[in-house]
PDB file of C-alpha atoms in Angstrom:
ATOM      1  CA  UNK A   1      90.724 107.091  73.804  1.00  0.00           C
ATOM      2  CA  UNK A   2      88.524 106.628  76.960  1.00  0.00           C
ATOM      3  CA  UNK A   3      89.510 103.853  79.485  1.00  0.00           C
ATOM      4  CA  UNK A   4      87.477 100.702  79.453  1.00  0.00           C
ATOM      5  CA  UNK A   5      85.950 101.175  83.087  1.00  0.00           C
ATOM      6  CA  UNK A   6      85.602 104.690  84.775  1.00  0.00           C
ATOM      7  CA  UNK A   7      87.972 105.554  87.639  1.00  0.00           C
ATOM      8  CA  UNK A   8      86.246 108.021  89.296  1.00  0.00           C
ATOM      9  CA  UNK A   9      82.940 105.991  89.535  1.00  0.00           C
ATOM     10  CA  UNK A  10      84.976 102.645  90.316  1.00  0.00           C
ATOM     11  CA  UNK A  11      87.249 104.450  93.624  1.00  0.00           C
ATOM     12  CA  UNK A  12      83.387 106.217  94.812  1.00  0.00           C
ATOM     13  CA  UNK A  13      81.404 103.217  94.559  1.00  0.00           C
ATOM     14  CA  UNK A  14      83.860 101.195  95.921  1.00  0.00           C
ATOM     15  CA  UNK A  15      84.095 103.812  99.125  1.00  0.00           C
ATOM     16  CA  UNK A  16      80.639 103.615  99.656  1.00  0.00           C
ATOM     17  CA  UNK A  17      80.269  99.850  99.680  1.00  0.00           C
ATOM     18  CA  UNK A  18      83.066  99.465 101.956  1.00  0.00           C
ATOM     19  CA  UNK A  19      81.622 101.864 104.486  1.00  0.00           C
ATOM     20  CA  UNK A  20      78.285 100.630 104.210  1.00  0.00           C
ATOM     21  CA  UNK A  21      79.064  97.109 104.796  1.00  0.00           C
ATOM     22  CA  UNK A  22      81.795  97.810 107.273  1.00  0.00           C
ATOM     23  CA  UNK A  23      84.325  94.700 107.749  1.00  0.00           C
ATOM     24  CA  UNK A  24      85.529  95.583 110.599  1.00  0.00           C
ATOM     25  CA  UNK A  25      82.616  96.405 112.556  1.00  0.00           C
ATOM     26  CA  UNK A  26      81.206  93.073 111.036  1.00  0.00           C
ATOM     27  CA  UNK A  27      83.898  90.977 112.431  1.00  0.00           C
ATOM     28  CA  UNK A  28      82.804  90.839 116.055  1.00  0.00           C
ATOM     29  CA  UNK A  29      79.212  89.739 114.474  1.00  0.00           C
ATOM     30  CA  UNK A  30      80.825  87.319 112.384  1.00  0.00           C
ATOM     31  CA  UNK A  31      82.911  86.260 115.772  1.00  0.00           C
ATOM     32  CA  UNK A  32      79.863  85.673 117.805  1.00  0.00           C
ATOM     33  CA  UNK A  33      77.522  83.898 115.335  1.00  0.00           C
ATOM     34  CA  UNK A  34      80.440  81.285 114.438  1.00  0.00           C
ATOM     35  CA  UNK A  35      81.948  80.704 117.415  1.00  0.00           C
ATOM     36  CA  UNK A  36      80.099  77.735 117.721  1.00  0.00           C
ATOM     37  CA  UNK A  37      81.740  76.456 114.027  1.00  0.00           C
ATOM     38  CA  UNK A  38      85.151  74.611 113.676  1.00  0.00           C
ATOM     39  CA  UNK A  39      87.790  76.760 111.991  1.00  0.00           C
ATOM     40  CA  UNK A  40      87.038  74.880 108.483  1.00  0.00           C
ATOM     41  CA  UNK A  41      83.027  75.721 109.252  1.00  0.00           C
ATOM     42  CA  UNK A  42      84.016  79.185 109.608  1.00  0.00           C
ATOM     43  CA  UNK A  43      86.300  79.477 106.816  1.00  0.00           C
ATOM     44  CA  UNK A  44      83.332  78.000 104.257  1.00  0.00           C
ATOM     45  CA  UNK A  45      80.644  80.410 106.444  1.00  0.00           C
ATOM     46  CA  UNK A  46      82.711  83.580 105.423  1.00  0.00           C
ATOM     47  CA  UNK A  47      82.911  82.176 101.874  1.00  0.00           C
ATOM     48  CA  UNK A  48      79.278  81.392 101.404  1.00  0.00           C
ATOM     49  CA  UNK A  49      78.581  84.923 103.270  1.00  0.00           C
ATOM     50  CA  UNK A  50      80.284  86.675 100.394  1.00  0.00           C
ATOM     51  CA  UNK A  51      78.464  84.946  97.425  1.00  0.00           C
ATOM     52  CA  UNK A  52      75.408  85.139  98.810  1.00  0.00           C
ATOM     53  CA  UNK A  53      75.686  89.178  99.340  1.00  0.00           C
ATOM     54  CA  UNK A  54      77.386  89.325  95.844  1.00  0.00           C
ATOM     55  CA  UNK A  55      74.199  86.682  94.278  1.00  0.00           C
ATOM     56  CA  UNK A  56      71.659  88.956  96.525  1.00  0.00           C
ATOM     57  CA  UNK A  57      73.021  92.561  95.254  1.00  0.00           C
ATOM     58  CA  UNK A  58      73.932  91.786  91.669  1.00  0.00           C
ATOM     59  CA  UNK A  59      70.097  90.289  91.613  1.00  0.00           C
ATOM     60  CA  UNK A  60      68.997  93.611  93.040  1.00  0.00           C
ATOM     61  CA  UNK A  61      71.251  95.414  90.978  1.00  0.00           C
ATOM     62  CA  UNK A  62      69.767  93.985  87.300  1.00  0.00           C
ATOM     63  CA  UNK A  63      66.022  93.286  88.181  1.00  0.00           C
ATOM     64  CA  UNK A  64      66.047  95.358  91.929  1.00  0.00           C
ATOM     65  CA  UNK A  65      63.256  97.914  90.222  1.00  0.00           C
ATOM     66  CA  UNK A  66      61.238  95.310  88.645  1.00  0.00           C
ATOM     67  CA  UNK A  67      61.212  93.127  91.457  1.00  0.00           C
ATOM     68  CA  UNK A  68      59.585  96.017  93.799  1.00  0.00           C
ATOM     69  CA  UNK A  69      57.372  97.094  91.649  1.00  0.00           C
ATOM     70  CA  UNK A  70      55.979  94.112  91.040  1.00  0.00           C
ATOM     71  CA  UNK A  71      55.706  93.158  94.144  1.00  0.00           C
ATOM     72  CA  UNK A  72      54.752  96.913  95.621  1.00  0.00           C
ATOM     73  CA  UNK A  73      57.572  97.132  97.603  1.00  0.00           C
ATOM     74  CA  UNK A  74      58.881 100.581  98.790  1.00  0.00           C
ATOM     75  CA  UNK A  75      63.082 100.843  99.770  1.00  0.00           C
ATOM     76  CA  UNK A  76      61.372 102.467 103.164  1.00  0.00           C
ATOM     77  CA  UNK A  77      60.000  99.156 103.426  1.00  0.00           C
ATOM     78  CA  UNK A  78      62.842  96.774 102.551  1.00  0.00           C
ATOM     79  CA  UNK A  79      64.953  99.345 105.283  1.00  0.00           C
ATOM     80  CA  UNK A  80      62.305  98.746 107.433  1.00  0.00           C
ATOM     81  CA  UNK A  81      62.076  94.777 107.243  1.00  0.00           C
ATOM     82  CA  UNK A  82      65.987  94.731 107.358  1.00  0.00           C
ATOM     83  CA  UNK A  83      66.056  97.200 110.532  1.00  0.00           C
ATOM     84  CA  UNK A  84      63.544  94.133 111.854  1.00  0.00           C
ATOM     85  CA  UNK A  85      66.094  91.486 111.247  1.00  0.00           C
ATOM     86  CA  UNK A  86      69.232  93.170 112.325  1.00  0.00           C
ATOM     87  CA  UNK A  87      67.465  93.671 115.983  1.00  0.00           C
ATOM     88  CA  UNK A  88      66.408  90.133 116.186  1.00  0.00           C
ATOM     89  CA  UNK A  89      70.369  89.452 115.833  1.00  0.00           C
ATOM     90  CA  UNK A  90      71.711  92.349 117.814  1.00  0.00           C
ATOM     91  CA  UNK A  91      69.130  90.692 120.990  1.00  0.00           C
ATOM     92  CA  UNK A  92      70.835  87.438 120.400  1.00  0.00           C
ATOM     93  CA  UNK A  93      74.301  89.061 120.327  1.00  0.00           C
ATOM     94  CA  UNK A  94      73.352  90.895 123.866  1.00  0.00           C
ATOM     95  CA  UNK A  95      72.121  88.100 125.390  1.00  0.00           C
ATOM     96  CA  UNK A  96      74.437  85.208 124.302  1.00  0.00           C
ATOM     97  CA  UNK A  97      71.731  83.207 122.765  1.00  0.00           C
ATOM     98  CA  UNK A  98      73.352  83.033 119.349  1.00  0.00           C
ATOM     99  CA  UNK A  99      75.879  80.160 119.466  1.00  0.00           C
ATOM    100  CA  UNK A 100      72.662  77.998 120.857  1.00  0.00           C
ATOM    101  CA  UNK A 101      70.381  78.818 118.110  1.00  0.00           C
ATOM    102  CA  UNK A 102      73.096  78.455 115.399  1.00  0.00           C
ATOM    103  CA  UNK A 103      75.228  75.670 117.034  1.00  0.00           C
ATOM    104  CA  UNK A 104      73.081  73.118 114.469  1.00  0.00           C
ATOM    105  CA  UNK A 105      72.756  75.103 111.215  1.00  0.00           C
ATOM    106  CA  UNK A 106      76.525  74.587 110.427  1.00  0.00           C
ATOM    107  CA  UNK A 107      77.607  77.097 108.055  1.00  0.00           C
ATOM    108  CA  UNK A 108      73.608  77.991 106.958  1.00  0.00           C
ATOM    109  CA  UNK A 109      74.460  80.998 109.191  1.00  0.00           C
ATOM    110  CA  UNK A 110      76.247  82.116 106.757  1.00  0.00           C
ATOM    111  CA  UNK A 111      73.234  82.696 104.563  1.00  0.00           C
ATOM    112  CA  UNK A 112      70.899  84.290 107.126  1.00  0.00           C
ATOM    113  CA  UNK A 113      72.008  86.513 108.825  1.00  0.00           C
ATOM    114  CA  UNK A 114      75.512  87.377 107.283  1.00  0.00           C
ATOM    115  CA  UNK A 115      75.262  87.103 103.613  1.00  0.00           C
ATOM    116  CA  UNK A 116      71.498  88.957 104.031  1.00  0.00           C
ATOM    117  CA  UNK A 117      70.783  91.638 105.920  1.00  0.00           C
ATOM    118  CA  UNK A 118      73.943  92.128 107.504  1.00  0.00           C
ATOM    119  CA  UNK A 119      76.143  92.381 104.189  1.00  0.00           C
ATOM    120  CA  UNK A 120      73.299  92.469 101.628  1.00  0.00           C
ATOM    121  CA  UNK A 121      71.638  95.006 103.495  1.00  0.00           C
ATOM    122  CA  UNK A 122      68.913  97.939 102.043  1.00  0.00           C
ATOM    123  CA  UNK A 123      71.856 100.180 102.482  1.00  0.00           C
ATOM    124  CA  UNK A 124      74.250  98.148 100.228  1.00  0.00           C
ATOM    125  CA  UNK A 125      71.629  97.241  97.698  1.00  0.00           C
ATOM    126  CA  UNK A 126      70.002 100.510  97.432  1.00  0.00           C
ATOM    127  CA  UNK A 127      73.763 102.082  96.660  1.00  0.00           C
ATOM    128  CA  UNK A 128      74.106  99.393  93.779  1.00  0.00           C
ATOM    129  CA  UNK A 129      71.177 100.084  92.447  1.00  0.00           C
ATOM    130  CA  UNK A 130      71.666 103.551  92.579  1.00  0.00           C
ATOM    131  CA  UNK A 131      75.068 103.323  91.148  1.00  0.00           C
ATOM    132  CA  UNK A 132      73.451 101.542  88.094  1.00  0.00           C
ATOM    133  CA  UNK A 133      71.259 103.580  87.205  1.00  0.00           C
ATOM    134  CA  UNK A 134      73.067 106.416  87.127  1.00  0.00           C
ATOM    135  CA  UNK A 135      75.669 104.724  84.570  1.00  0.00           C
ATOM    136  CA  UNK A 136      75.341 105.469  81.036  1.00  0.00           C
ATOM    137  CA  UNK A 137      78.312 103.630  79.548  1.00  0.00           C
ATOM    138  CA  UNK A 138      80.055 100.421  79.492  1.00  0.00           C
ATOM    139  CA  UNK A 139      82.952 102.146  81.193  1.00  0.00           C
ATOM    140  CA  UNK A 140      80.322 103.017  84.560  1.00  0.00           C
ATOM    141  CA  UNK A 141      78.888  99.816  84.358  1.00  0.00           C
ATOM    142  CA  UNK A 142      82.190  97.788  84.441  1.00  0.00           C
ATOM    143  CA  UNK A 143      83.491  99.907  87.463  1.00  0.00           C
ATOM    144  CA  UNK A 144      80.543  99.342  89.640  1.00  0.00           C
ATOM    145  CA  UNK A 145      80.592  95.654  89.196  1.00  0.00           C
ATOM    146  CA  UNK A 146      84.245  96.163  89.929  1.00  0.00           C
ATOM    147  CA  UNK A 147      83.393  97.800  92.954  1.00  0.00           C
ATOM    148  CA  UNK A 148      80.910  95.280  94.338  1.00  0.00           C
ATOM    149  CA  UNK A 149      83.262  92.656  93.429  1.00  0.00           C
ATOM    150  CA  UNK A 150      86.259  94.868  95.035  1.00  0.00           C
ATOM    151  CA  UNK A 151      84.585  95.514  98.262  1.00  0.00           C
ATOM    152  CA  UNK A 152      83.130  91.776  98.958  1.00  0.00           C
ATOM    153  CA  UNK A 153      86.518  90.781  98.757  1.00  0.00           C
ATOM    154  CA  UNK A 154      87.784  92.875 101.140  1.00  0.00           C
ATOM    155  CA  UNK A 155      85.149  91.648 103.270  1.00  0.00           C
ATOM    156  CA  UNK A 156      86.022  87.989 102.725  1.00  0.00           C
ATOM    157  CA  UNK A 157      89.413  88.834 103.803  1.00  0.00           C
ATOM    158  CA  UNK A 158      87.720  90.084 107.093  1.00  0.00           C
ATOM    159  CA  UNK A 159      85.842  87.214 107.625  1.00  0.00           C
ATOM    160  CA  UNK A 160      88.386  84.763 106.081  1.00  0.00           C
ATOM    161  CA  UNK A 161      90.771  85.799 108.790  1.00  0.00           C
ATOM    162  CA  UNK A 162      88.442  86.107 111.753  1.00  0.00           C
ATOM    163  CA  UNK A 163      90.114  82.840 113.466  1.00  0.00           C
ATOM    164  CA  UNK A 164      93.405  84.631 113.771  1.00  0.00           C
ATOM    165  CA  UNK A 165      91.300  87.784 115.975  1.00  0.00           C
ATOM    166  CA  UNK A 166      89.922  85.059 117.764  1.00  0.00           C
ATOM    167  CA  UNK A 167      93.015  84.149 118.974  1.00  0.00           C
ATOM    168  CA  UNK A 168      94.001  86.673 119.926  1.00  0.00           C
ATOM    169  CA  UNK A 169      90.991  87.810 121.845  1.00  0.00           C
ATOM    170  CA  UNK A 170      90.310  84.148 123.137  1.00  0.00           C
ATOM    171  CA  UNK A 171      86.415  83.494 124.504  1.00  0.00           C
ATOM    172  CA  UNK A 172      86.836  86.299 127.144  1.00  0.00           C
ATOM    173  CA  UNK A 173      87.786  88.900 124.716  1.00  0.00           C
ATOM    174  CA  UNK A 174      85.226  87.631 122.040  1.00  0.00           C
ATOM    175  CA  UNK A 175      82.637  87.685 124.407  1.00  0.00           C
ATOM    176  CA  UNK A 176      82.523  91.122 125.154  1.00  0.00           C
ATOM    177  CA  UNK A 177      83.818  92.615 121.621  1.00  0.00           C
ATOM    178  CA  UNK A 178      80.392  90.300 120.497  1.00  0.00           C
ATOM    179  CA  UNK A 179      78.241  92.338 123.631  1.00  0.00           C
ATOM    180  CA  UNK A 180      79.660  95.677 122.058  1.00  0.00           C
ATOM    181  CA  UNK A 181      78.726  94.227 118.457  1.00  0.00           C
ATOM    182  CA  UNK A 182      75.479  93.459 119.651  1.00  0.00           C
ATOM    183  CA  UNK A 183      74.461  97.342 121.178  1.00  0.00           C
ATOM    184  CA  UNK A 184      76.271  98.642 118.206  1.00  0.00           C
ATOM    185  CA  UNK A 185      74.062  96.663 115.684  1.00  0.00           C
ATOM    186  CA  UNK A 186      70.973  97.295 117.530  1.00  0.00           C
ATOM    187  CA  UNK A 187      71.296 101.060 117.423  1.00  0.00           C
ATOM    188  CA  UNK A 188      71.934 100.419 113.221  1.00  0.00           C
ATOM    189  CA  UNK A 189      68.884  98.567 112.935  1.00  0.00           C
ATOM    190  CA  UNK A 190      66.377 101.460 115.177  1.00  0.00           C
ATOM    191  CA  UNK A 191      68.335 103.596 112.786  1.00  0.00           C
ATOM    192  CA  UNK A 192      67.270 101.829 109.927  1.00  0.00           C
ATOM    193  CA  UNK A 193      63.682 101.574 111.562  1.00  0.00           C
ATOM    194  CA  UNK A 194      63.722 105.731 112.161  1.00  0.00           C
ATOM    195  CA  UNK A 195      64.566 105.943 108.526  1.00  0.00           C
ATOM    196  CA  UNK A 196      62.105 104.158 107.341  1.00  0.00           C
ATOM    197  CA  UNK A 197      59.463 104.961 109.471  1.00  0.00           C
ATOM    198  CA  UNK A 198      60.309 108.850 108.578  1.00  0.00           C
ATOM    199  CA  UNK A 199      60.372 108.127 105.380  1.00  0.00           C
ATOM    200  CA  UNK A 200      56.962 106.704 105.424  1.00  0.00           C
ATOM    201  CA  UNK A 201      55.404 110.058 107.634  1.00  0.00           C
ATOM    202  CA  UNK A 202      57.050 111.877 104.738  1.00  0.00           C
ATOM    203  CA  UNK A 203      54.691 109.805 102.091  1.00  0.00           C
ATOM    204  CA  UNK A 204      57.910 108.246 100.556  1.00  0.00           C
ATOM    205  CA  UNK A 205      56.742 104.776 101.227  1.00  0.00           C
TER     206      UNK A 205
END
């Protein structure tokens, strides 16, 4: 008797989400755009983050194909306009400008840019998409919806717990691990630029 949901595509899914979207190396990110919010603001910012990458990739995940090819968009394209977005963050990161343009939005951040690009990313929704296609059975299908679900809770617990780092760290500490963030995320998004930008040259666009 096979098993309701498929192990081995549940545990490789899973792995690839979780690296793609990267908790902890979205902590310091999450750190420096909130830092502005009380701890309740933050708490309902890395709630909202997480349904609104789960809404955003399960969207992608059912209609992604339809919705690109109606509206003739390439993946090298939705990389591209994602690379954009992260390296308008990663400049505010470097330069300290992002707890002034966010100290008004509440927990809106939380939307833009956390829940989408920076956790509903091309990367993230391309390997959903991917994942679905390739399943044949309700067995695959049920283990990468497990999977999505899976990984955005592990990132919730990330971002659900960022206070506690941040008290650790205090401002000082946060400061710089939210300078680091900032380099770190602008080299991901001229990655994601080079990628898309390659792919392009290469006629994949």
């Amino acid at each position: 008797m096979s098993s309701p949901v498929d192990v081995e595509v549940l545990i490789s899914t899973f792995v690839t989400l979780l690296v793609i979207m990267d908790p902890p190396g979205i902590l310091p990110v999450f750190l420096g755009l909130t830092k502005s919010l009380t701890h309740r603001q933050r708490v309902a910012a890395a709630r909202r983050a997480s349904l609104v990458a789960l809404g955003v990739i399960t969207a992608f995940a059912l209609f992604g194909q339809q919705i690109l090819q109606y509206l003739h968009i390439s993946l090298p394209a939705l990389q591209g306009a994602g690379g954009l977005l992260l390296l308008l963050v990663a400049l505010e990161l470097l330069t300290g400008k992002e707890s002034e343009q966010h100290a008004d939005v509440g927990v809106n951040v939380a939307m833009v840019p956390l829940g989408t690009p920076l956790l509903a990313g091309p990367g993230a929704i391309v390997a959903t998409m991917l994942g679905v296609q390739k399943a044949h059975t309700a067995g695959q299908y049920s283990a990468v919806a497990l999977a999505l679900l899976g990984a955005l809770v592990v990132v919730w617990l990330f971002l659900r717990f960022a206070s506690r780092v941040h008290g650790l760290l205090r401002d000082s500490g946060t400061t710089l691990l939210t300078r680091i963030a900032g380099l770190l995320l602008s080299a991901i998004a001229v990655q994601m630029l080079a990628n898309s930008v390659r792919a392009f040259v290469m006629g994949e666009g």
